[in-house]
């Protein structure tokens, strides 16, 4: 019996495992293939809902699911930290035990680096705990300065800080605190989502301006002491409430494996997602896919899902002795919450030459509901 190892049960891992399971012919008591999913957490988090958690539109237990609910005939979740990955032999070691497979799909995402000075004085809204605590402080907030900080590059979900700022502004307006609150966003980027072109970047900046959110691009964070942020240009900013994105790195298990490229992330064929090792694939945030314009493909869940579906399909074909027939073509879509029950749909092809053709729509109610539906469908379909 063939065995497929899926590393990580976040966005990409869940889609890969479910697609493989659905198409494998496995059913009760008939296991034609064995799918092992390795995950260190007990819960699978749906990160696009974190900004809603920040402003109290979600409770923590509405945005994750118990990992064990993934289990299905022939599909088994093994909980534990991955200690070693051997792509040459298609094997992985967890809890001291080595598991060997015929195919491997790596979807380990990014590792967030804990930085005590930031954690002591602000909230890392890329975690359930940080977004929850930010919300608790926001509920008590009466007036003053709220800062959103992109602490370093690269970071996943490049729209998330902008979305968070606009949702916080919406909360402040609803609670009648606009006249006594200043919201500022600091980032080392030259502009929002620059990889999507100047037009889109300016449009998104325009939405911030419309809302009166102060935007500080080219601000490289250097340190924090108490409630004061410091930047490499010598500027300082005193805040009352801080939400920040953490420093990202490639997971240690990847860095220590032969899969890590020069950047620490995993290089893949941008259409098949196969690594330099035959039958070993990598998808989602862990990959580094250079685009023609000199930047990398952004780290967003939509891509992890598409890539997972492509890889699962092609592994199925290979197991059946057929040629793989699907490829990932760079199409992407995501929704940026604006507030007032509206969102901007952003979509295009990121593999376009010489630069991605990505368009952002004016905020509308329909796009907010599309984002709402994506969340509901995610849990309904997978758990
Ligand atoms: C605030 C926020 C908002 C976002 N909004 C959107 C959005 O609106 N649209 C969108 O498309 N994307 C969005 N994203 C991005 C999206 O969540 C990620 O791009 C997506 O989750 C990447 O999927 P992945 O499978 O590569 O990694 P992940 O989903 O992060 O999964 C990786 C998994 O691997 C596990 N793991 C890591 N190391 C180990 C180890 N050593 N042993 C065992 N398990 C391990 C982790 O615990 C995790 O479960 C958002 C992200 C954030 C933080």
XYZ file of C-alpha atoms and ligand atoms in Angstrom:
436
model
C 0.000 0.000 0.000
C 1.321 3.464 -0.930
C 1.889 5.927 1.883
C 1.810 9.725 1.601
C 3.325 11.929 4.278
C 1.716 15.354 4.659
C 3.789 17.679 6.845
C 1.668 20.315 8.613
C -2.108 20.535 9.081
C -2.569 24.224 8.369
C -4.206 25.540 5.202
C -2.137 23.672 2.595
C -1.812 20.431 4.577
C -5.546 20.178 5.273
C -6.473 20.684 1.602
C -3.847 18.181 0.430
C -4.900 15.521 2.935
C -8.626 15.967 2.247
C -8.188 15.911 -1.548
C -5.955 12.845 -1.383
C -8.409 11.128 0.895
C -11.424 12.034 -1.263
C -9.840 10.743 -4.469
C -8.063 7.674 -3.121
C -11.029 5.298 -3.028
C -10.606 4.871 0.727
C -13.788 4.196 2.625
C -14.711 2.439 5.818
C -12.564 -0.716 6.143
C -11.122 -0.232 2.635
C -7.825 1.598 2.835
C -6.176 1.706 -0.574
C -3.645 4.368 0.427
C -2.327 5.524 3.760
C -2.177 9.274 4.411
C -0.244 10.387 7.473
C -0.581 14.038 8.517
C 2.006 15.382 10.970
C 1.116 18.408 13.097
C 2.568 19.838 16.298
C -0.593 21.644 17.453
C -3.885 20.105 18.637
C -5.852 22.651 16.645
C -5.910 23.793 13.037
C -6.255 27.592 12.847
C -8.138 29.533 10.150
C -5.899 32.640 10.133
C -8.008 34.892 7.817
C -10.429 35.267 10.757
C -7.786 36.666 13.148
C -8.567 40.329 12.235
C -12.246 39.636 13.094
C -11.112 38.209 16.432
C -9.173 41.433 17.107
C -12.331 43.521 16.914
C -14.649 41.075 18.686
C -16.494 39.781 15.603
C -15.326 36.237 16.421
C -14.678 34.244 19.594
C -11.403 32.257 19.680
C -13.125 28.856 19.459
C -14.909 29.918 16.249
C -11.675 30.162 14.250
C -9.987 26.811 14.850
C -10.932 23.153 14.863
C -9.701 20.077 16.683
C -7.019 18.475 14.537
C -8.301 14.974 15.266
C -11.466 15.771 13.291
C -9.365 15.382 10.158
C -9.116 11.632 10.757
C -10.870 9.543 8.084
C -10.491 6.014 6.688
C -6.828 5.734 5.705
C -6.109 9.290 6.926
C -4.404 9.561 10.280
C -3.158 12.628 12.142
C 0.039 12.151 14.124
C 0.521 14.903 16.690
C 4.042 15.964 17.592
C 6.899 18.219 16.603
C 8.657 17.116 13.412
C 12.265 16.573 14.448
C 13.858 15.519 11.198
C 12.961 15.553 7.507
C 14.866 13.334 5.084
C 13.639 14.176 1.572
C 16.061 11.793 -0.125
C 14.538 8.803 1.637
C 11.068 10.401 1.881
C 10.936 10.064 5.625
C 10.106 12.129 8.657
C 10.851 11.679 12.355
C 8.260 12.631 14.983
C 8.297 11.771 18.701
C 11.485 9.769 18.071
C 9.798 7.535 15.487
C 10.707 7.493 11.788
C 7.907 7.277 9.199
C 8.773 6.376 5.637
C 6.541 7.216 2.678
C 6.286 7.022 -1.117
C 5.363 10.690 -1.493
C 5.842 13.686 0.752
C 4.038 17.043 0.762
C 5.591 19.728 2.970
C 3.274 22.512 4.136
C 4.919 23.732 7.335
C 4.223 27.439 6.846
C 6.304 30.108 8.570
C 7.716 29.988 12.083
C 7.014 33.074 14.180
C 9.995 34.335 16.191
C 9.146 35.281 19.785
C 10.609 38.689 20.689
C 10.152 39.462 24.349
C 10.286 43.298 24.270
C 7.498 43.398 21.669
C 5.481 40.655 23.384
C 5.658 42.463 26.742
C 4.313 45.744 25.384
C 2.076 44.790 22.473
C -0.010 42.026 20.921
C 1.102 39.670 18.158
C -2.142 39.551 16.175
C -0.873 36.651 14.024
C -1.728 34.334 16.946
C -5.073 33.508 18.592
C -3.711 34.580 21.969
C -2.386 37.934 20.694
C -5.540 38.789 18.727
C -7.696 37.849 21.747
C -5.691 39.996 24.156
C -5.692 42.893 21.704
C -9.479 42.647 21.625
C -9.695 42.646 25.429
C -7.648 45.878 25.525
C -9.655 47.388 22.664
C -12.931 46.754 24.536
C -11.505 48.796 27.454
C -9.980 51.487 25.221
C -11.367 55.015 25.729
C -9.028 57.343 23.856
C -5.428 57.685 22.705
C -3.112 56.205 20.106
C -3.385 52.763 18.504
C -0.366 51.552 16.515
C -0.211 48.688 14.026
C 3.359 47.654 13.368
C 4.863 45.450 10.663
C 7.947 44.522 12.666
C 9.944 42.992 9.784
C 9.841 41.623 6.244
C 8.864 39.219 4.776
C 5.504 38.567 6.415
C 2.647 36.344 5.321
C -0.714 37.746 4.287
C 0.540 41.140 3.100
C -2.945 42.657 3.361
C -3.495 41.634 7.000
C -2.038 44.761 8.719
C -4.077 47.036 6.409
C -7.203 45.006 7.001
C -6.589 45.081 10.772
C -6.151 48.872 10.708
C -9.412 49.385 8.793
C -11.389 47.037 11.065
C -10.004 48.757 14.173
C -11.019 52.110 12.673
C -14.514 50.693 12.101
C -14.707 49.555 15.741
C -13.539 52.960 17.004
C -16.101 54.765 14.805
C -18.947 52.483 15.972
C -18.035 53.235 19.578
C -17.995 57.019 18.967
C -14.284 57.382 19.738
C -12.997 58.633 16.354
C -12.396 62.213 17.476
C -10.222 61.124 20.410
C -8.342 58.240 18.756
C -5.355 58.211 16.425
C -4.687 55.032 14.414
C -1.253 54.677 12.783
C 0.311 51.939 10.688
C 4.111 51.596 10.519
C 5.844 49.348 7.992
C 9.266 48.888 6.352
C 7.471 48.502 2.989
C 7.587 51.381 0.515
C 3.804 51.010 0.113
C 1.056 48.444 0.691
C 1.329 45.257 -1.393
C 3.854 46.726 -3.826
C 4.230 43.361 -5.588
C 0.746 43.930 -7.035
C 1.785 47.119 -8.822
C 1.687 50.857 -8.073
C -1.967 51.329 -9.007
C -3.260 48.773 -6.515
C -0.817 49.936 -3.846
C -2.055 53.532 -4.234
C -5.690 52.397 -4.128
C -5.161 50.595 -0.839
C -3.274 53.589 0.557
C -6.246 55.701 -0.553
C -8.610 53.587 1.575
C -6.452 54.258 4.638
C -6.417 57.989 3.901
C -10.222 57.999 3.457
C -10.516 56.599 6.958
C -8.004 59.016 8.477
C -5.542 56.237 9.324
C -1.983 57.596 9.465
C 0.347 55.614 7.262
C 4.125 55.491 7.775
C 5.877 53.468 5.024
C 9.677 52.998 4.974
C 9.668 52.733 8.758
C 12.003 49.930 9.820
C 11.298 49.036 13.454
C 14.457 48.805 15.566
C 13.366 48.649 19.212
C 10.633 49.178 21.751
C 10.954 50.419 25.302
C 7.786 50.626 27.332
C 5.217 52.286 25.093
C 7.691 53.846 22.663
C 8.546 52.420 19.258
C 11.831 53.378 17.624
C 12.677 53.255 13.924
C 15.925 53.176 11.949
C 15.320 56.753 10.674
C 15.519 57.987 14.279
C 11.764 58.601 14.611
C 9.923 57.558 17.772
C 6.234 56.935 18.397
C 4.441 56.659 21.710
C 1.352 54.442 21.645
C -1.377 53.378 24.046
C -2.252 50.094 22.330
C -0.072 48.089 19.946
C -0.785 45.228 17.496
C 2.210 43.867 15.587
C 3.194 41.243 13.057
C 5.994 38.976 14.344
C 9.319 38.265 12.691
C 8.989 35.272 10.345
C 11.526 32.557 9.610
C 11.576 29.210 7.885
C 10.756 26.436 10.423
C 13.860 24.970 12.095
C 12.988 21.456 10.833
C 13.238 22.815 7.267
C 16.375 24.873 7.894
C 18.104 21.731 9.164
C 16.997 19.616 6.204
C 18.305 19.284 2.668
C 15.089 20.994 1.487
C 16.198 24.482 2.564
C 17.345 26.660 -0.321
C 19.807 29.541 0.073
C 17.066 31.748 1.517
C 16.081 29.088 4.088
C 12.740 28.605 2.294
C 12.055 25.709 -0.093
C 12.612 26.043 -3.840
C 10.075 24.292 -6.052
C 8.986 24.001 -9.652
C 6.469 26.854 -9.721
C 3.873 24.832 -11.642
C 4.135 21.316 -10.169
C 5.429 22.355 -6.687
C 7.890 19.463 -6.833
C 11.184 20.035 -5.006
C 14.622 18.942 -6.216
C 13.806 15.545 -4.660
C 11.545 13.297 -6.773
C 8.064 12.756 -5.294
C 8.688 15.374 -2.606
C 6.526 18.495 -2.913
C 6.360 21.755 -0.971
C 3.405 24.144 -0.951
C 2.213 27.330 0.703
C 4.172 29.741 2.864
C 7.237 27.506 3.199
C 8.096 27.935 -0.477
C 10.035 30.677 -2.174
C 8.802 31.291 -5.720
C 10.601 34.190 -7.415
C 8.455 36.336 -9.716
C 9.769 38.041 -12.815
C 9.594 41.503 -11.239
C 12.219 40.528 -8.634
C 10.010 39.754 -5.635
C 8.685 36.415 -4.362
C 5.140 35.106 -4.660
C 3.325 36.481 -1.582
C 2.517 34.086 1.217
C -1.273 33.749 1.207
C -3.591 30.881 2.044
C -5.353 30.995 -1.312
C -2.137 29.829 -2.993
C -1.556 27.111 -0.367
C -5.053 25.765 -1.100
C -4.638 25.822 -4.892
C -1.193 24.242 -4.716
C -2.419 21.552 -2.295
C -5.230 20.586 -4.683
C -2.821 20.412 -7.648
C -0.305 18.265 -5.781
C -2.974 15.905 -4.410
C -4.417 15.406 -7.886
C -1.010 14.735 -9.448
C 0.076 12.307 -6.736
C -3.199 10.435 -7.323
C -2.431 10.260 -11.053
C 1.112 9.048 -10.420
C -0.135 6.311 -8.083
C -2.535 5.198 -10.828
C 0.379 5.017 -13.306
C -0.858 8.097 -15.210
C 0.808 11.375 -16.150
C 0.203 14.312 -13.784
C -2.203 16.686 -15.533
C -2.686 19.710 -13.259
C -0.465 22.694 -12.664
C -0.538 25.762 -10.429
C -0.847 28.816 -12.669
C -0.416 31.723 -10.242
C -4.089 32.766 -10.093
C -4.887 34.341 -6.756
C -7.760 35.987 -4.917
C -8.294 37.414 -1.459
C -10.598 39.800 0.330
C -9.514 42.844 2.327
C -12.012 43.849 4.992
C -12.796 47.569 4.927
C -15.329 47.881 7.745
C -19.049 48.817 7.538
C -19.685 45.213 6.434
C -17.684 45.704 3.217
C -14.509 44.245 1.722
C -12.388 44.680 -1.399
C -11.950 41.654 -3.645
C -8.392 41.490 -4.937
C -7.550 39.096 -7.706
C -5.291 38.408 -10.642
C -2.519 36.255 -11.986
C 0.708 36.592 -10.081
C 2.673 34.700 -12.770
C 1.840 37.319 -15.404
C 4.806 38.724 -17.307
C 6.467 41.153 -16.812
C 4.449 41.953 -13.645
C 1.337 40.537 -11.971
C -1.980 41.841 -13.297
C -3.761 42.192 -9.978
C -6.869 44.331 -9.528
C -8.608 45.499 -6.385
C -12.316 46.277 -6.408
C -13.946 49.143 -4.523
C -15.170 47.896 -1.107
C -18.607 46.290 -1.357
C -20.937 44.216 0.809
C -20.802 41.191 -1.505
C -17.054 40.743 -0.996
C -17.477 40.845 2.772
C -20.038 38.062 2.488
C -17.718 36.099 0.182
C -15.055 36.249 2.898
C -17.616 35.242 5.505
C -18.697 32.303 3.315
C -15.088 31.153 2.700
C -14.641 30.801 6.465
C -17.885 28.842 6.950
C -17.155 26.606 3.961
C -13.612 25.909 5.200
C -14.862 24.364 8.443
C -17.870 22.672 6.865
C -15.812 21.008 4.113
C -12.770 19.948 6.090
C -13.800 19.106 9.671
C -3.832 37.629 10.358
C -3.795 36.806 9.115
C -4.749 36.995 8.126
C -4.699 36.246 6.955
N -5.657 36.460 5.991
C -5.605 35.757 4.840
C -6.603 35.949 3.840
O -7.541 36.725 4.024
N -6.495 35.225 2.695
C -5.483 34.343 2.488
O -5.444 33.718 1.416
N -4.508 34.151 3.408
C -4.556 34.829 4.583
N -3.599 34.615 5.547
C -2.431 33.776 5.229
C -2.710 32.297 5.390
O -3.220 32.022 6.667
C -1.417 31.519 5.169
O -0.835 31.932 3.958
C -1.705 30.026 5.083
O -2.165 29.576 6.346
C -0.472 29.236 4.656
O -0.756 27.877 4.671
P 0.420 26.817 4.955
O -0.206 25.484 4.884
O 1.581 27.127 4.097
O 0.897 27.150 6.441
P 0.039 27.118 7.810
O -1.417 27.273 7.545
O 0.693 28.108 8.703
O 0.300 25.652 8.342
C 1.543 25.188 8.789
C 1.297 24.108 9.825
O 2.525 23.405 10.082
C 2.631 23.171 11.470
N 4.054 23.007 11.803
C 5.057 23.899 11.618
N 6.234 23.392 12.015
C 5.967 22.138 12.470
C 6.777 21.103 13.014
N 8.097 21.215 13.194
N 6.176 19.930 13.372
C 4.815 19.759 13.185
N 4.022 20.706 12.691
C 4.582 21.882 12.332
C 2.005 24.418 12.090
O 1.598 24.210 13.432
C 0.840 24.696 11.153
O -0.361 24.093 11.572
C -3.663 35.295 6.759
C -2.711 35.087 7.773
C -2.775 35.825 8.941
C -1.746 35.587 10.024
